[in-house]
C-alpha cells in the first residue's frame, strides 16, 4: 500500500513529495523481492530516502536487523546525523576508530553475550575501509539489508570492496549513486552483477 503522506515514525522534518515517492519505490521493490539502484541526482535526498526506508523496514515489516550501511569516511558523519534527525528510535552503531576502539564496540555494543545471532543494534554504519579490515568479524552476523553509499565504487568487480561486501552474503541490497555509469557500460554491468541476487 503506497504512502500518500509521511509515516509518523519518520521524525525531525518533512519529506518532499518526490522523497515519499522514492520511499514508495524502495518499499515496493523490497516487497517484490528486487534489489535497487537509487540513482537520484546529488542534492535530492538519497540519504534521507534510504534512512526512511530502513525505518519502514523496522516499523512496517518488523525487520529489526541487523542491517549495514557502508559509506565513505567523508560521508559517515552526515549519515549518522541523518539517522538521528529523521529516525531517532533506530539503534545505529557507528563502527569506527582504531583497533582497540573497534574491539570495544564489538565486545559491548554489537551483541548480547557475544552471540552474533543476538545483535543489540538495528543498523551498523561502517566505512568501506573498516568493512574490509574487519570483514572476518562481520561475517558471522546475518545482515538482512545492505545499503552502499557512492556505490559507483563497486564498478570494478576486481576491487577489494566488491569482494568484501559480497562475502557478507547479504540478500537485500540498495546501491546509492548518482552516477551508476560514468565511463562505460561495464561499470553499470558490475553494479547489476553485485545486486543480482534477489531477497531470500
mmCIF file of C-alpha atoms in Angstrom:
data_model
loop_
_atom_site.group_PDB
_atom_site.id
_atom_site.type_symbol
_atom_site.label_atom_id
_atom_site.label_comp_id
_atom_site.label_asym_id
_atom_site.label_seq_id
_atom_site.Cartn_x
_atom_site.Cartn_y
_atom_site.Cartn_z
ATOM 1 C CA UNK A 1 0.000 0.000 0.000
ATOM 2 C CA UNK A 2 1.723 3.200 -1.098
ATOM 3 C CA UNK A 3 2.206 6.123 1.240
ATOM 4 C CA UNK A 4 0.330 9.312 0.444
ATOM 5 C CA UNK A 5 1.734 11.135 3.451
ATOM 6 C CA UNK A 6 4.852 10.883 5.579
ATOM 7 C CA UNK A 7 4.761 7.988 8.077
ATOM 8 C CA UNK A 8 4.550 9.230 11.664
ATOM 9 C CA UNK A 9 7.692 7.331 12.695
ATOM 10 C CA UNK A 10 9.815 9.486 10.388
ATOM 11 C CA UNK A 11 10.559 12.497 12.578
ATOM 12 C CA UNK A 12 12.549 15.697 12.506
ATOM 13 C CA UNK A 13 11.483 17.189 9.212
ATOM 14 C CA UNK A 14 9.057 16.893 6.340
ATOM 15 C CA UNK A 15 9.768 14.682 3.374
ATOM 16 C CA UNK A 16 9.183 16.244 -0.008
ATOM 17 C CA UNK A 17 6.679 14.638 -2.341
ATOM 18 C CA UNK A 18 9.367 13.123 -4.570
ATOM 19 C CA UNK A 19 11.101 11.684 -1.487
ATOM 20 C CA UNK A 20 7.867 9.982 -0.425
ATOM 21 C CA UNK A 21 7.682 8.676 -3.987
ATOM 22 C CA UNK A 22 11.235 7.361 -3.553
ATOM 23 C CA UNK A 23 10.266 5.676 -0.283
ATOM 24 C CA UNK A 24 7.342 4.009 -2.043
ATOM 25 C CA UNK A 25 9.670 2.911 -4.840
ATOM 26 C CA UNK A 26 12.097 1.291 -2.371
ATOM 27 C CA UNK A 27 9.319 -0.352 -0.366
ATOM 28 C CA UNK A 28 7.545 -1.677 -3.474
ATOM 29 C CA UNK A 29 10.714 -3.263 -4.825
ATOM 30 C CA UNK A 30 11.503 -4.813 -1.436
ATOM 31 C CA UNK A 31 8.035 -6.381 -1.410
ATOM 32 C CA UNK A 32 8.623 -7.697 -4.934
ATOM 33 C CA UNK A 33 11.954 -9.284 -3.919
ATOM 34 C CA UNK A 34 14.035 -6.918 -6.025
ATOM 35 C CA UNK A 35 17.228 -5.087 -5.170
ATOM 36 C CA UNK A 36 17.535 -1.469 -6.256
ATOM 37 C CA UNK A 37 19.906 1.191 -7.520
ATOM 38 C CA UNK A 38 18.802 4.595 -6.215
ATOM 39 C CA UNK A 39 20.290 6.991 -8.737
ATOM 40 C CA UNK A 40 18.768 10.391 -7.963
ATOM 41 C CA UNK A 41 20.987 13.348 -8.731
ATOM 42 C CA UNK A 42 23.071 14.937 -5.984
ATOM 43 C CA UNK A 43 21.076 17.035 -3.537
ATOM 44 C CA UNK A 44 17.753 15.221 -3.926
ATOM 45 C CA UNK A 45 17.955 13.390 -0.616
ATOM 46 C CA UNK A 46 19.100 9.851 -1.382
ATOM 47 C CA UNK A 47 20.356 9.572 2.214
ATOM 48 C CA UNK A 48 17.029 10.693 3.683
ATOM 49 C CA UNK A 49 15.109 8.301 1.444
ATOM 50 C CA UNK A 50 17.369 5.413 2.471
ATOM 51 C CA UNK A 51 17.093 6.200 6.177
ATOM 52 C CA UNK A 52 13.310 6.467 5.829
ATOM 53 C CA UNK A 53 13.210 3.118 4.028
ATOM 54 C CA UNK A 54 15.221 1.459 6.810
ATOM 55 C CA UNK A 55 12.744 2.895 9.317
ATOM 56 C CA UNK A 56 9.918 1.470 7.191
ATOM 57 C CA UNK A 57 11.574 -1.966 7.290
ATOM 58 C CA UNK A 58 11.739 -1.766 11.077
ATOM 59 C CA UNK A 59 8.268 -0.379 11.747
ATOM 60 C CA UNK A 60 6.152 -1.799 8.928
ATOM 61 C CA UNK A 61 7.918 -5.065 8.207
ATOM 62 C CA UNK A 62 9.320 -5.789 11.680
ATOM 63 C CA UNK A 63 12.806 -6.266 10.244
ATOM 64 C CA UNK A 64 14.773 -5.353 13.338
ATOM 65 C CA UNK A 65 18.111 -6.070 11.728
ATOM 66 C CA UNK A 66 20.936 -6.333 11.757
ATOM 67 C CA UNK A 67 21.402 -4.103 8.732
ATOM 68 C CA UNK A 68 24.520 -2.450 7.351
ATOM 69 C CA UNK A 69 25.164 0.879 5.687
ATOM 70 C CA UNK A 70 28.629 1.024 4.080
ATOM 71 C CA UNK A 71 29.836 4.540 3.348
ATOM 72 C CA UNK A 72 32.965 6.532 2.541
ATOM 73 C CA UNK A 73 34.620 8.044 5.608
ATOM 74 C CA UNK A 74 33.797 11.532 4.326
ATOM 75 C CA UNK A 75 30.027 10.936 4.448
ATOM 76 C CA UNK A 76 29.850 8.935 7.699
ATOM 77 C CA UNK A 77 29.055 11.935 9.977
ATOM 78 C CA UNK A 78 26.268 13.098 7.660
ATOM 79 C CA UNK A 79 24.733 9.619 7.635
ATOM 80 C CA UNK A 80 24.773 9.428 11.430
ATOM 81 C CA UNK A 81 23.189 12.879 11.764
ATOM 82 C CA UNK A 82 20.513 11.924 9.238
ATOM 83 C CA UNK A 83 19.599 8.812 11.230
ATOM 84 C CA UNK A 84 19.448 10.776 14.496
ATOM 85 C CA UNK A 85 17.376 13.590 12.974
ATOM 86 C CA UNK A 86 14.859 11.612 10.943
ATOM 87 C CA UNK A 87 14.680 8.248 12.775
ATOM 88 C CA UNK A 88 15.862 8.786 16.374
ATOM 89 C CA UNK A 89 14.407 5.471 17.561
ATOM 90 C CA UNK A 90 16.611 3.421 15.199
ATOM 91 C CA UNK A 91 19.589 1.995 17.084
ATOM 92 C CA UNK A 92 22.607 2.894 14.946
ATOM 93 C CA UNK A 93 26.125 1.807 15.900
ATOM 94 C CA UNK A 94 28.898 3.794 14.234
ATOM 95 C CA UNK A 95 31.698 1.325 13.584
ATOM 96 C CA UNK A 96 34.827 3.443 13.606
ATOM 97 C CA UNK A 97 38.039 4.152 15.475
ATOM 98 C CA UNK A 98 41.336 2.372 15.976
ATOM 99 C CA UNK A 99 41.712 -1.350 16.593
ATOM 100 C CA UNK A 100 41.119 -1.077 20.340
ATOM 101 C CA UNK A 101 38.040 1.099 19.844
ATOM 102 C CA UNK A 102 36.540 -1.329 17.360
ATOM 103 C CA UNK A 103 37.241 -4.261 19.643
ATOM 104 C CA UNK A 104 35.387 -2.407 22.407
ATOM 105 C CA UNK A 105 32.455 -1.797 20.051
ATOM 106 C CA UNK A 106 32.349 -5.463 19.071
ATOM 107 C CA UNK A 107 32.526 -6.592 22.687
ATOM 108 C CA UNK A 108 29.999 -4.230 24.254
ATOM 109 C CA UNK A 109 27.800 -2.615 21.596
ATOM 110 C CA UNK A 110 27.078 -5.221 18.924
ATOM 111 C CA UNK A 111 25.773 -8.358 20.618
ATOM 112 C CA UNK A 112 24.278 -9.870 23.711
ATOM 113 C CA UNK A 113 26.732 -12.334 25.256
ATOM 114 C CA UNK A 114 28.968 -12.235 22.191
ATOM 115 C CA UNK A 115 26.386 -14.034 20.055
ATOM 116 C CA UNK A 116 26.103 -12.515 16.524
ATOM 117 C CA UNK A 117 22.641 -14.077 16.270
ATOM 118 C CA UNK A 118 21.565 -11.765 19.109
ATOM 119 C CA UNK A 119 22.510 -8.295 17.878
ATOM 120 C CA UNK A 120 21.891 -5.236 20.041
ATOM 121 C CA UNK A 121 21.673 -2.849 17.102
ATOM 122 C CA UNK A 122 19.411 -2.211 14.129
ATOM 123 C CA UNK A 123 21.990 -0.631 11.819
ATOM 124 C CA UNK A 124 25.771 -0.854 11.628
ATOM 125 C CA UNK A 125 27.167 2.269 9.991
ATOM 126 C CA UNK A 126 30.660 1.461 8.740
ATOM 127 C CA UNK A 127 33.235 2.829 6.342
ATOM 128 C CA UNK A 128 34.398 0.886 3.314
ATOM 129 C CA UNK A 129 37.873 0.579 4.801
ATOM 130 C CA UNK A 130 36.736 -0.928 8.084
ATOM 131 C CA UNK A 131 34.383 -3.360 6.368
ATOM 132 C CA UNK A 132 37.473 -4.664 4.600
ATOM 133 C CA UNK A 133 39.757 -4.587 7.632
ATOM 134 C CA UNK A 134 37.294 -6.363 9.919
ATOM 135 C CA UNK A 135 35.317 -8.420 7.449
ATOM 136 C CA UNK A 136 36.012 -11.637 9.372
ATOM 137 C CA UNK A 137 34.380 -10.089 12.457
ATOM 138 C CA UNK A 138 31.331 -9.016 10.451
ATOM 139 C CA UNK A 139 30.726 -12.247 8.514
ATOM 140 C CA UNK A 140 29.081 -14.078 11.475
ATOM 141 C CA UNK A 141 26.258 -11.521 11.525
ATOM 142 C CA UNK A 142 23.215 -12.399 9.451
ATOM 143 C CA UNK A 143 22.680 -8.973 7.934
ATOM 144 C CA UNK A 144 19.227 -8.585 6.400
ATOM 145 C CA UNK A 145 19.899 -5.471 4.366
ATOM 146 C CA UNK A 146 22.867 -3.623 2.886
ATOM 147 C CA UNK A 147 22.950 -0.045 1.620
ATOM 148 C CA UNK A 148 26.110 1.109 -0.150
ATOM 149 C CA UNK A 149 26.641 4.853 -0.467
ATOM 150 C CA UNK A 150 28.505 6.161 -3.512
ATOM 151 C CA UNK A 151 28.124 2.682 -4.960
ATOM 152 C CA UNK A 152 29.923 3.591 -8.168
ATOM 153 C CA UNK A 153 32.963 2.495 -6.148
ATOM 154 C CA UNK A 154 31.755 -1.041 -6.959
ATOM 155 C CA UNK A 155 32.137 -0.554 -10.714
ATOM 156 C CA UNK A 156 35.305 -2.665 -10.593
ATOM 157 C CA UNK A 157 34.474 -6.337 -9.960
ATOM 158 C CA UNK A 158 38.106 -6.949 -9.009
ATOM 159 C CA UNK A 159 38.159 -4.400 -6.167
ATOM 160 C CA UNK A 160 38.626 -5.493 -2.561
ATOM 161 C CA UNK A 161 35.492 -3.600 -1.526
ATOM 162 C CA UNK A 162 33.440 -5.571 -4.054
ATOM 163 C CA UNK A 163 34.825 -8.874 -2.749
ATOM 164 C CA UNK A 164 34.450 -7.974 0.940
ATOM 165 C CA UNK A 165 30.829 -6.875 0.624
ATOM 166 C CA UNK A 166 29.954 -9.906 -1.492
ATOM 167 C CA UNK A 167 31.495 -12.174 1.150
ATOM 168 C CA UNK A 168 28.900 -10.980 3.667
ATOM 169 C CA UNK A 169 26.168 -12.680 1.588
ATOM 170 C CA UNK A 170 23.503 -10.075 2.369
ATOM 171 C CA UNK A 171 20.282 -10.926 0.492
ATOM 172 C CA UNK A 172 18.746 -7.445 0.148
ATOM 173 C CA UNK A 173 20.873 -4.660 -1.351
ATOM 174 C CA UNK A 174 20.428 -0.991 -2.132
ATOM 175 C CA UNK A 175 23.091 0.766 -4.180
ATOM 176 C CA UNK A 176 23.118 4.548 -3.864
ATOM 177 C CA UNK A 177 24.827 6.505 -6.611
ATOM 178 C CA UNK A 178 24.050 9.494 -8.755
ATOM 179 C CA UNK A 179 26.400 8.138 -11.425
ATOM 180 C CA UNK A 180 25.724 4.428 -11.976
ATOM 181 C CA UNK A 181 27.602 4.686 -15.256
ATOM 182 C CA UNK A 182 30.497 7.125 -15.613
ATOM 183 C CA UNK A 183 32.743 5.815 -18.357
ATOM 184 C CA UNK A 184 31.423 2.596 -19.868
ATOM 185 C CA UNK A 185 28.544 0.140 -19.814
ATOM 186 C CA UNK A 186 30.815 -2.339 -17.997
ATOM 187 C CA UNK A 187 30.575 -0.164 -14.870
ATOM 188 C CA UNK A 188 26.789 -0.440 -14.814
ATOM 189 C CA UNK A 189 27.099 -4.157 -15.517
ATOM 190 C CA UNK A 190 29.309 -4.573 -12.440
ATOM 191 C CA UNK A 191 26.703 -2.860 -10.243
ATOM 192 C CA UNK A 192 23.953 -5.047 -11.656
ATOM 193 C CA UNK A 193 26.029 -8.171 -11.004
ATOM 194 C CA UNK A 194 26.596 -7.062 -7.408
ATOM 195 C CA UNK A 195 22.925 -6.690 -6.611
ATOM 196 C CA UNK A 196 21.677 -9.512 -8.855
ATOM 197 C CA UNK A 197 20.763 -11.877 -6.011
ATOM 198 C CA UNK A 198 17.121 -11.448 -5.010
ATOM 199 C CA UNK A 199 15.781 -11.367 -1.490
ATOM 200 C CA UNK A 200 15.821 -14.842 0.003
#
